mmCIF file of C-alpha atoms in Angstrom:
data_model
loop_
_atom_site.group_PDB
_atom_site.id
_atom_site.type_symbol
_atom_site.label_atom_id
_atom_site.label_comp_id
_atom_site.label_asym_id
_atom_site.label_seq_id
_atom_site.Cartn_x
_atom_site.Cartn_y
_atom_site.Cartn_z
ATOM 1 C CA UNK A 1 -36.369 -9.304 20.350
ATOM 2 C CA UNK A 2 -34.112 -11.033 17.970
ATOM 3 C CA UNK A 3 -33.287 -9.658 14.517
ATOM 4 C CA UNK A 4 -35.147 -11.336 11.205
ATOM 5 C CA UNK A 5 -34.080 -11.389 7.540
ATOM 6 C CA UNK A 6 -34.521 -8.463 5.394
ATOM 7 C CA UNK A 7 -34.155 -5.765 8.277
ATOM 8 C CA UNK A 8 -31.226 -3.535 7.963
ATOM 9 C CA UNK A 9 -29.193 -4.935 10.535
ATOM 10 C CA UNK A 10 -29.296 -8.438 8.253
ATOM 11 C CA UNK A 11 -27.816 -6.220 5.295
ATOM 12 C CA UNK A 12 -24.734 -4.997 7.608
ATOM 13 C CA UNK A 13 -24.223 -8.201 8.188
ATOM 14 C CA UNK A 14 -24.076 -9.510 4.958
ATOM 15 C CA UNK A 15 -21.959 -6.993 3.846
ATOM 16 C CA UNK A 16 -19.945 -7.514 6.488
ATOM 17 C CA UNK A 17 -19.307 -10.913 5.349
ATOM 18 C CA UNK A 18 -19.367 -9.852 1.481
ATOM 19 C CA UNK A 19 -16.190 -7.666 2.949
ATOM 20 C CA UNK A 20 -14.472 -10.584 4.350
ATOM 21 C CA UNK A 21 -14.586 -12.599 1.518
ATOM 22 C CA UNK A 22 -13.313 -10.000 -0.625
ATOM 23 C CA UNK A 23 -10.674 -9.359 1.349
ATOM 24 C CA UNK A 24 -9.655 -13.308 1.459
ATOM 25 C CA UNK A 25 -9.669 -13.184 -2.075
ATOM 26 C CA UNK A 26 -7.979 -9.651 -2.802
ATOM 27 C CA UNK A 27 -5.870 -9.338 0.238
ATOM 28 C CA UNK A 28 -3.967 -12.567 0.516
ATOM 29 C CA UNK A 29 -1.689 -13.037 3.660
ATOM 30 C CA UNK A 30 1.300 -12.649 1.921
ATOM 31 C CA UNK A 31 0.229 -9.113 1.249
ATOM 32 C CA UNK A 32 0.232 -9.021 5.080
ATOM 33 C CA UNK A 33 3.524 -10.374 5.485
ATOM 34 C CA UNK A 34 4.663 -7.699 3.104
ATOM 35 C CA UNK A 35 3.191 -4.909 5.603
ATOM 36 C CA UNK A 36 4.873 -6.248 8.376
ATOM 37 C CA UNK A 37 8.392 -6.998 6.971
ATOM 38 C CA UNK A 38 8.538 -3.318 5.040
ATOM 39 C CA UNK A 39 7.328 -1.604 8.091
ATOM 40 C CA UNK A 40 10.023 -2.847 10.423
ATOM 41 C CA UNK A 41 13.025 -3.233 7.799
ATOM 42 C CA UNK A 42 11.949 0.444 7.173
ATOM 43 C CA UNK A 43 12.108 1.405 10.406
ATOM 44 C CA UNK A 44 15.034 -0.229 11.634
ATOM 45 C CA UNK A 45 17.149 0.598 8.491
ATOM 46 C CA UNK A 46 16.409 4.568 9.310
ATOM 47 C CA UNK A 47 17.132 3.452 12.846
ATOM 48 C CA UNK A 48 20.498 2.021 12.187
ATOM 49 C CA UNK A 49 22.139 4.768 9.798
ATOM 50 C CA UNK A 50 20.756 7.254 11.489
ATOM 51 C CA UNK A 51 21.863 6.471 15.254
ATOM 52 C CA UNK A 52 23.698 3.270 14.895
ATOM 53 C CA UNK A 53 25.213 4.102 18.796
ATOM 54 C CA UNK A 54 21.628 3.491 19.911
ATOM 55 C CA UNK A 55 19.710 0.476 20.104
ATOM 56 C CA UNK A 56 16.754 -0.554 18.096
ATOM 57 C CA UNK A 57 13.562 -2.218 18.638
ATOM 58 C CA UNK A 58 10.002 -2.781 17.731
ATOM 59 C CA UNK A 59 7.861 -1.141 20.758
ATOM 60 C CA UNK A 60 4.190 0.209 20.578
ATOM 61 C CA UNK A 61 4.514 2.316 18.542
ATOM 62 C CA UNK A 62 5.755 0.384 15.958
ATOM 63 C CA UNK A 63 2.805 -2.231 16.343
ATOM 64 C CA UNK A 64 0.794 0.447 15.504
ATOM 65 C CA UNK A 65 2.400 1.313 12.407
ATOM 66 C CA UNK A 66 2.315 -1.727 11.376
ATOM 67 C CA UNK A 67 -1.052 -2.380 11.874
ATOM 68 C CA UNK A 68 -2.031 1.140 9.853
ATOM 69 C CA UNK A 69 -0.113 0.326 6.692
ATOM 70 C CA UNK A 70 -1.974 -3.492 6.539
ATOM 71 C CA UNK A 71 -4.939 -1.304 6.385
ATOM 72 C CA UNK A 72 -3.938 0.996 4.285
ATOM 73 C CA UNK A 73 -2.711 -1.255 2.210
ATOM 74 C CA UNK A 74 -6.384 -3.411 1.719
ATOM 75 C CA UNK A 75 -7.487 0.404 1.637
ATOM 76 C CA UNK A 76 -5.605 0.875 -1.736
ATOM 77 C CA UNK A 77 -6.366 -2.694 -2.943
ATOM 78 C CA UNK A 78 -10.041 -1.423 -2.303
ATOM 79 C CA UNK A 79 -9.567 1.952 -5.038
ATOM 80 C CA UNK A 80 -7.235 -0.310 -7.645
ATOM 81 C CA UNK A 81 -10.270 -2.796 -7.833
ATOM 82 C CA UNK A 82 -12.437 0.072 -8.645
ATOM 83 C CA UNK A 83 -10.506 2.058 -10.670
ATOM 84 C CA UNK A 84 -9.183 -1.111 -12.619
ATOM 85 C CA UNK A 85 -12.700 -2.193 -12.898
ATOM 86 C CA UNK A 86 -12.954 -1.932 -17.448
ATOM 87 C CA UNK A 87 -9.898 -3.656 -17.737
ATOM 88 C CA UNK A 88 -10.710 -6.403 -15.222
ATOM 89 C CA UNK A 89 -13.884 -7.165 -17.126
ATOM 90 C CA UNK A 90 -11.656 -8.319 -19.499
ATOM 91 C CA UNK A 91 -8.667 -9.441 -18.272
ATOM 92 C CA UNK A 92 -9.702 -10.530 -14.893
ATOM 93 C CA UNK A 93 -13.484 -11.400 -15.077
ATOM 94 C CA UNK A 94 -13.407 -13.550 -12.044
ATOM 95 C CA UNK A 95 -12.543 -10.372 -9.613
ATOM 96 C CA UNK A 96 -15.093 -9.891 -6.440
ATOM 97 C CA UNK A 97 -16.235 -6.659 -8.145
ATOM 98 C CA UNK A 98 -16.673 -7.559 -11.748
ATOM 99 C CA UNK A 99 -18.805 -10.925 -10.631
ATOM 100 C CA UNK A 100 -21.058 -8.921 -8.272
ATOM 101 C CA UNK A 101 -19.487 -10.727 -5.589
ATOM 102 C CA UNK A 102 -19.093 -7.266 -3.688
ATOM 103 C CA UNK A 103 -20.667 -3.916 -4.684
ATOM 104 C CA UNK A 104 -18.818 -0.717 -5.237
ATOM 105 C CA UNK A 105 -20.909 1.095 -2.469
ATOM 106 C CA UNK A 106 -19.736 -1.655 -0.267
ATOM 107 C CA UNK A 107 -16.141 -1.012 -0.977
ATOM 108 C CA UNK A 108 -16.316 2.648 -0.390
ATOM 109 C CA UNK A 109 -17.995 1.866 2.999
ATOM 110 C CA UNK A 110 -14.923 -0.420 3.865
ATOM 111 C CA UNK A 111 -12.685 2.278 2.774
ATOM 112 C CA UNK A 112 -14.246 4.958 4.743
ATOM 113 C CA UNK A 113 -14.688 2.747 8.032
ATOM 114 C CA UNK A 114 -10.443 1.888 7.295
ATOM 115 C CA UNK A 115 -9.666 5.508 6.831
ATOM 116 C CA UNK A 116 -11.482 6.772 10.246
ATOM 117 C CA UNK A 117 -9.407 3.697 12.054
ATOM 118 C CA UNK A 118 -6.424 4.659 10.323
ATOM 119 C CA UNK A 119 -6.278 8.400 11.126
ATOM 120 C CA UNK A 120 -8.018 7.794 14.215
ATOM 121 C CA UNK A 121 -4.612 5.275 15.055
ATOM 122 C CA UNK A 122 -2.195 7.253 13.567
ATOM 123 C CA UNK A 123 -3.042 10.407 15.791
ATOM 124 C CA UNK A 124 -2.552 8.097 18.932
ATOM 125 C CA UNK A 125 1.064 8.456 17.903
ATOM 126 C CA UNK A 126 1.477 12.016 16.774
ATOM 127 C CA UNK A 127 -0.189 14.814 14.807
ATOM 128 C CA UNK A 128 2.330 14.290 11.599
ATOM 129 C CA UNK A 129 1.361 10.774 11.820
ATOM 130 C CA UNK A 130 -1.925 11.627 11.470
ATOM 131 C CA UNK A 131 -1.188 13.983 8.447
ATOM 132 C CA UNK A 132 1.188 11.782 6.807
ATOM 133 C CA UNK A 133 -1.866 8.833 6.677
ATOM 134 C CA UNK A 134 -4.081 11.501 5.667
ATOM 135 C CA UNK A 135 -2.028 12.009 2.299
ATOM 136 C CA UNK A 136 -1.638 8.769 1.407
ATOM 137 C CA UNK A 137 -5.268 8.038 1.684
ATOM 138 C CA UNK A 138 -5.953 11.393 -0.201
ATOM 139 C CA UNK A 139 -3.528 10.737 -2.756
ATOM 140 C CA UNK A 140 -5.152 6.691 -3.602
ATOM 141 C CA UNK A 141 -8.198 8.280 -4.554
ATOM 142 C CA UNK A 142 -6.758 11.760 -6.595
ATOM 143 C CA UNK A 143 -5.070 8.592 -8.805
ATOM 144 C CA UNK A 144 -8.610 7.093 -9.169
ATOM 145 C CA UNK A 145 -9.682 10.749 -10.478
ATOM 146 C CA UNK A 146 -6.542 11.382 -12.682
ATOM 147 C CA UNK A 147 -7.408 7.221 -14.412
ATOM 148 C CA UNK A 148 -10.844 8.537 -14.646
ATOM 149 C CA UNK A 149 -10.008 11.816 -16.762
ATOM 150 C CA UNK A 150 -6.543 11.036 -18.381
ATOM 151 C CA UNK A 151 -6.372 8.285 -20.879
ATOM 152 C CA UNK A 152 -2.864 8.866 -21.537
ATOM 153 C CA UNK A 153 -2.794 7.511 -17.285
ATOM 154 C CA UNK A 154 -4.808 4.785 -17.937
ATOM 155 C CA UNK A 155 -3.231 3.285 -21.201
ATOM 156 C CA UNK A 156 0.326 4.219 -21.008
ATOM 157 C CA UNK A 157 1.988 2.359 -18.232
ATOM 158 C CA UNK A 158 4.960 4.474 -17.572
ATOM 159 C CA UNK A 159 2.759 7.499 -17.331
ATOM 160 C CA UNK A 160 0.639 5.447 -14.736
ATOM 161 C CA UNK A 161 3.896 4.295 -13.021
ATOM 162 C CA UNK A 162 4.970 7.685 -12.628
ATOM 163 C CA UNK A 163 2.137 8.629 -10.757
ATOM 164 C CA UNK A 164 1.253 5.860 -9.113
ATOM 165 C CA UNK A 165 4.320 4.957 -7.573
ATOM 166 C CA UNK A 166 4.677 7.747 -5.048
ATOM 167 C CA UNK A 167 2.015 6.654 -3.024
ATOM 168 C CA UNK A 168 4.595 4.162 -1.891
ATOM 169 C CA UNK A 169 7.020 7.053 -1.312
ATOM 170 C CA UNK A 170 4.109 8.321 0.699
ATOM 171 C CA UNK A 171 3.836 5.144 3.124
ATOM 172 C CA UNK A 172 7.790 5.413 3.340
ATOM 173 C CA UNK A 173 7.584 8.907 4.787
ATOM 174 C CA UNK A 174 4.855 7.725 6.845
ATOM 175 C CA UNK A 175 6.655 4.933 8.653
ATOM 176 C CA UNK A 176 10.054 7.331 8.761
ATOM 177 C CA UNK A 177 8.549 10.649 9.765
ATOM 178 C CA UNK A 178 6.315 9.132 12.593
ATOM 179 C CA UNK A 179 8.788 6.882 14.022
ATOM 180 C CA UNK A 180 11.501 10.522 14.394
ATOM 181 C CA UNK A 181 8.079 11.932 16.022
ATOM 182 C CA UNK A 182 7.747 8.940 18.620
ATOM 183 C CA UNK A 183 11.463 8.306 18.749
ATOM 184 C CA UNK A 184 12.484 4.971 17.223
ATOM 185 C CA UNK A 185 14.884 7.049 14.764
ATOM 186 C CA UNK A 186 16.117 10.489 14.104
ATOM 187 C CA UNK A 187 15.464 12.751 11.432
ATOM 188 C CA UNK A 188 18.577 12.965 9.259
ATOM 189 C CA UNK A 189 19.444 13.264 5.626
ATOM 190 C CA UNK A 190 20.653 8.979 5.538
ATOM 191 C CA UNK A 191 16.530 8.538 6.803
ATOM 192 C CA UNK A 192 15.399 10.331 3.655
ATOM 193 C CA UNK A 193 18.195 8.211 1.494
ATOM 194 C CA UNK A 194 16.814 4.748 2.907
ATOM 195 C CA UNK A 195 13.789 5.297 0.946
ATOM 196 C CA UNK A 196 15.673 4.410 -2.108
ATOM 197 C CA UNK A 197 16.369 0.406 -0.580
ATOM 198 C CA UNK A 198 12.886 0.423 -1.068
ATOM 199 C CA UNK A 199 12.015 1.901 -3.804
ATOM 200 C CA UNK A 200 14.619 -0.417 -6.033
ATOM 201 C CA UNK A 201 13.441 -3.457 -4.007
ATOM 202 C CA UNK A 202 9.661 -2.377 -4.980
ATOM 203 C CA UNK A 203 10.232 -1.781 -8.506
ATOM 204 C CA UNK A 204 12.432 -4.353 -9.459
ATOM 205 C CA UNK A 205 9.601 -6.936 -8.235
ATOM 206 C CA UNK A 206 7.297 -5.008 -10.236
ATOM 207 C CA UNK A 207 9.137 -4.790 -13.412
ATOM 208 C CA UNK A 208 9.522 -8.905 -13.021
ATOM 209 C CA UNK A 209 5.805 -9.204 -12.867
ATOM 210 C CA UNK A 210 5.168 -7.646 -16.004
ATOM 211 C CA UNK A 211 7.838 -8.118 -18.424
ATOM 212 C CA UNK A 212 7.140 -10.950 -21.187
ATOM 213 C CA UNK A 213 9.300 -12.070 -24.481
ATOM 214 C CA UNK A 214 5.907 -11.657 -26.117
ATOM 215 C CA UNK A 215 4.005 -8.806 -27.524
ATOM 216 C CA UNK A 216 0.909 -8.005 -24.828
ATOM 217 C CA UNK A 217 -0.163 -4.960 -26.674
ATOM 218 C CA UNK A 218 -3.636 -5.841 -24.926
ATOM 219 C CA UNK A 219 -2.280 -5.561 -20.971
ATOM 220 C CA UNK A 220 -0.119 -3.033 -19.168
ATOM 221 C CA UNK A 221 3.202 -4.738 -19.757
ATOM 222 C CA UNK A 222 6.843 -2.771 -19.363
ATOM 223 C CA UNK A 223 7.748 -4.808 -21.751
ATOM 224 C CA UNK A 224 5.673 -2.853 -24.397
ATOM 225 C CA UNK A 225 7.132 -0.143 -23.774
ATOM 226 C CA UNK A 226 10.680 -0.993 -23.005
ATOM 227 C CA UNK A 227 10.936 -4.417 -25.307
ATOM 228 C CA UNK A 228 12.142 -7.462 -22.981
ATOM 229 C CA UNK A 229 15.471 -6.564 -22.724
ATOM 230 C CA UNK A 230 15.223 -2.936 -21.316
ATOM 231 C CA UNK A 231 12.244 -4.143 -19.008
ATOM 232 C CA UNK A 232 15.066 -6.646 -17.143
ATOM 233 C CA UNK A 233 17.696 -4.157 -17.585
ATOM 234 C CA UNK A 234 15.962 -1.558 -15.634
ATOM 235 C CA UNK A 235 14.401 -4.223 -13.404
ATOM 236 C CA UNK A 236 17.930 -5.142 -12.834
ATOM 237 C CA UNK A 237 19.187 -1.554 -12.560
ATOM 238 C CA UNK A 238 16.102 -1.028 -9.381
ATOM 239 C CA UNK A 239 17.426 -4.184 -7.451
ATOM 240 C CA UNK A 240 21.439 -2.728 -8.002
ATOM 241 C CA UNK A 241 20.236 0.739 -6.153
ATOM 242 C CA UNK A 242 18.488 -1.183 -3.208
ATOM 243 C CA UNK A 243 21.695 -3.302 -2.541
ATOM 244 C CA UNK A 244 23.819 0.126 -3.312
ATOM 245 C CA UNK A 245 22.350 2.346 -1.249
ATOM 246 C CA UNK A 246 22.330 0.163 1.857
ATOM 247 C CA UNK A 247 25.954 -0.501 1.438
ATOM 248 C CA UNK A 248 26.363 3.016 1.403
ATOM 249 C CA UNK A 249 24.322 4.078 4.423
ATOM 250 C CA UNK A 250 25.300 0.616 6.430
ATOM 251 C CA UNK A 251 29.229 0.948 5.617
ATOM 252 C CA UNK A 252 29.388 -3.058 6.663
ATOM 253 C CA UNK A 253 33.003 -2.911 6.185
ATOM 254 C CA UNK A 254 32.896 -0.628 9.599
ATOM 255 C CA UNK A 255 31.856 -3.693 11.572
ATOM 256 C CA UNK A 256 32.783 -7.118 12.289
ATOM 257 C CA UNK A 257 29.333 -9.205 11.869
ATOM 258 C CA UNK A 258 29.124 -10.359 8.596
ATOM 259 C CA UNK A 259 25.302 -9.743 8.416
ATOM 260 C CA UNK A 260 25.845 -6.188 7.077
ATOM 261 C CA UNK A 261 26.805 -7.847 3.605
ATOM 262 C CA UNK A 262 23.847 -10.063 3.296
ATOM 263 C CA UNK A 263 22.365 -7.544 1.166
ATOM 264 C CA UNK A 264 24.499 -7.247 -1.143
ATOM 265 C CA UNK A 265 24.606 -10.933 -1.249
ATOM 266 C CA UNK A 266 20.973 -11.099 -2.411
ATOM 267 C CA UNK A 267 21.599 -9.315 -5.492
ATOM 268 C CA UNK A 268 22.376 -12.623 -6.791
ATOM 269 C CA UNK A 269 18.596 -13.628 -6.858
ATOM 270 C CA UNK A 270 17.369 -11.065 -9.298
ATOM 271 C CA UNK A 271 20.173 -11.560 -11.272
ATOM 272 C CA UNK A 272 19.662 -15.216 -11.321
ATOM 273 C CA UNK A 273 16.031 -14.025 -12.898
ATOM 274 C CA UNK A 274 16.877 -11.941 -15.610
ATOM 275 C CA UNK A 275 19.843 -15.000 -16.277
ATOM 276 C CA UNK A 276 17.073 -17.673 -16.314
ATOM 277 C CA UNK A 277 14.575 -15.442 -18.520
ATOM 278 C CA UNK A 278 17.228 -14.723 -21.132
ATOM 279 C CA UNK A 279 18.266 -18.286 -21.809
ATOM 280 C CA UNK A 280 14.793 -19.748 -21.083
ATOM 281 C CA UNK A 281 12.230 -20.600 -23.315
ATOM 282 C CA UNK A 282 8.976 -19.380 -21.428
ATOM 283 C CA UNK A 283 7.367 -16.197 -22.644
ATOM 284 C CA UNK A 284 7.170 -14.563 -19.252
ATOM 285 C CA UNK A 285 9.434 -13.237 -16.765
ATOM 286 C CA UNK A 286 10.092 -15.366 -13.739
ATOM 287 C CA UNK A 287 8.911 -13.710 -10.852
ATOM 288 C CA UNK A 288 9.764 -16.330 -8.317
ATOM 289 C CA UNK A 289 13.530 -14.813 -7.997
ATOM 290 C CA UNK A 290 12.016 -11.320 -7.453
ATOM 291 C CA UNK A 291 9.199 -12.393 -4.958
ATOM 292 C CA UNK A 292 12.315 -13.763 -2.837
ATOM 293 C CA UNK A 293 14.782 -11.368 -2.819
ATOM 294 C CA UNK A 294 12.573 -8.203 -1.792
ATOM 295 C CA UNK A 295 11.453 -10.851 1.368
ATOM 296 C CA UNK A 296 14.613 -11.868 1.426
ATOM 297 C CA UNK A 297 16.228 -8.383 1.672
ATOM 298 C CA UNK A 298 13.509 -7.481 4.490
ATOM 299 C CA UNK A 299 14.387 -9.859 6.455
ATOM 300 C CA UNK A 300 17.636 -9.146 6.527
ATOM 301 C CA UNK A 301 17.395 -5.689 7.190
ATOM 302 C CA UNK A 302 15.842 -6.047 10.501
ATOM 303 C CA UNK A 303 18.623 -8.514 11.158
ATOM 304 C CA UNK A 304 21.322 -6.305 10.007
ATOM 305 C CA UNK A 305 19.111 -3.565 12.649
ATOM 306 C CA UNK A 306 18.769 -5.678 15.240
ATOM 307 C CA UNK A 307 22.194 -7.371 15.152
ATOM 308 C CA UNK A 308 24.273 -4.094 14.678
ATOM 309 C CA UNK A 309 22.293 -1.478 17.067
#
């Protein structure tokens, strides 16, 4: 007997499809892209410094991994749209969850349904793996309870920054720890040093996306705490310790391919930003330069992995 409207397998559905279209709107593919490119540059950096006499590759394992942290990724777009939800009302009215485009028990379905998979995927590879996932999905919603009952979290940004950002530092440990337990890299003190390529690479793109000329006393800019100038000094300062830090684990000058000095190379594109923002005229920072060199620098990483393993 076929299904008719109003029955509850008609609602699943619909939420179903209220789901996708959130996540076409929220969870562009670029985000996607982002996944992919941080989980392999992460994995074959760690790879490379920390047994450069053995080569490195993407197997299964690795597709997995890569297919947990796209997840988790929507998974923590899912808690920012909730826990953001007053200040999108008025700074982003046209979000899924502010228009009633999705529901809030809809989301925490999602999330719920993403977490099982996640875990569920993660202990395929190894118990740690399945830990590791755990805190990082643990951690995106104690930040939703800290926003909740600290204003100080919620209004000042550095505060917020402080204790946001480590869930990053989470998804790094993730990819790192799991790929010593399945073998793609071994556990040494250079693994736990990558973790700073992408930490400067992360932060300098986020500094760039919210550093302005102009007093925005009403949204979480750096720039209101910092002023303009120490918003694209620091922003500059993250995108120095990327490039630094794989120079120093890499040691290009210890092998012939030029590759291993791309990186350093692609310092030139932040600094290009904070050149063009100083002398320009518009009130915001351009993000453009940023956006390319942490893809850039990705890229180029798995290269460098690839090409000197």
């Amino acid at each position: 007997m076929s299904e008719v409207a109003g029955t509850p397998s008609s609602g699943v559905l619909a939420s179903v499809v209220r789901i996708g279209r959130f996540t076409a709107v929220m969870y562009k593919p670029h985000y996607v892209l982002y996944g992919v490119l941080w989980v392999l540059a992460l994995e074959g950096t760690a790879a490379l410094v920390s047994q450069p006499d053995s080569a490195w590759h993407p197997t299964g394992s690795t597709v997995v991994r890569i297919v947990v942290v796209a997840f988790v990724l929507l998974y923590l777009r899912m808690v920012d749209e909730q826990k953001d939800l007053d200040y999108d009302r008025v700074h982003n009215p046209d979000r899924p969850l502010v228009t009633g485009a999705i529901s809030a028990t809809e989301l925490r379905a999602a999330m719920a349904v993403i977490a099982i998979g996640a875990l569920a995927a993660s202990l395929t590879l190894s118990v740690l793996s399945a830990l590791l996932i755990a805190a990082v999905l643990a951690y995106g919603l104690a930040l939703w309870g800290l926003e909740r009952l600290s204003a100080t979290i919620r209004t000042n940004i550095l505060a917020n920054l402080a204790l946001t950002y480590p869930v990053q530092l989470l998804v790094t440990a993730y990819v790192v720890l799991s790929a010593a337990d399945t073998g793609e890299v071994r556990a040494t003190w250079k693994t736990t040093a990558v973790a700073l390529i992408f930490a400067g690479a992360f932060l300098q793109f986020e500094f760039a996306r919210k550093t302005s000329r102009m007093p925005r006393t009403d949204e979480h800019f750096y720039s209101n705490a910092l002023g303009a100038t120490g918003s694209t000094a620091f922003g500059l300062l993250c995108a120095a310790i990327a490039t630094a830090t794989d120079i120093a684990l890499v040691q290009p000058w210890t092998y012939t391919a030029g590759v291993a000095w791309i990186p350093l190379a692609l310092l030139l594109l932040p600094i290009w930003g904070a050149v063009k923002f100083v002398r320009g005229s518009k009130p915001d920072y351009p993000v453009l330069p940023a956006v390319l060199f942490i893809l850039t620098l990705y890229i180029a990483l798995i290269v460098q992995a690839l090409a000197l393993t």
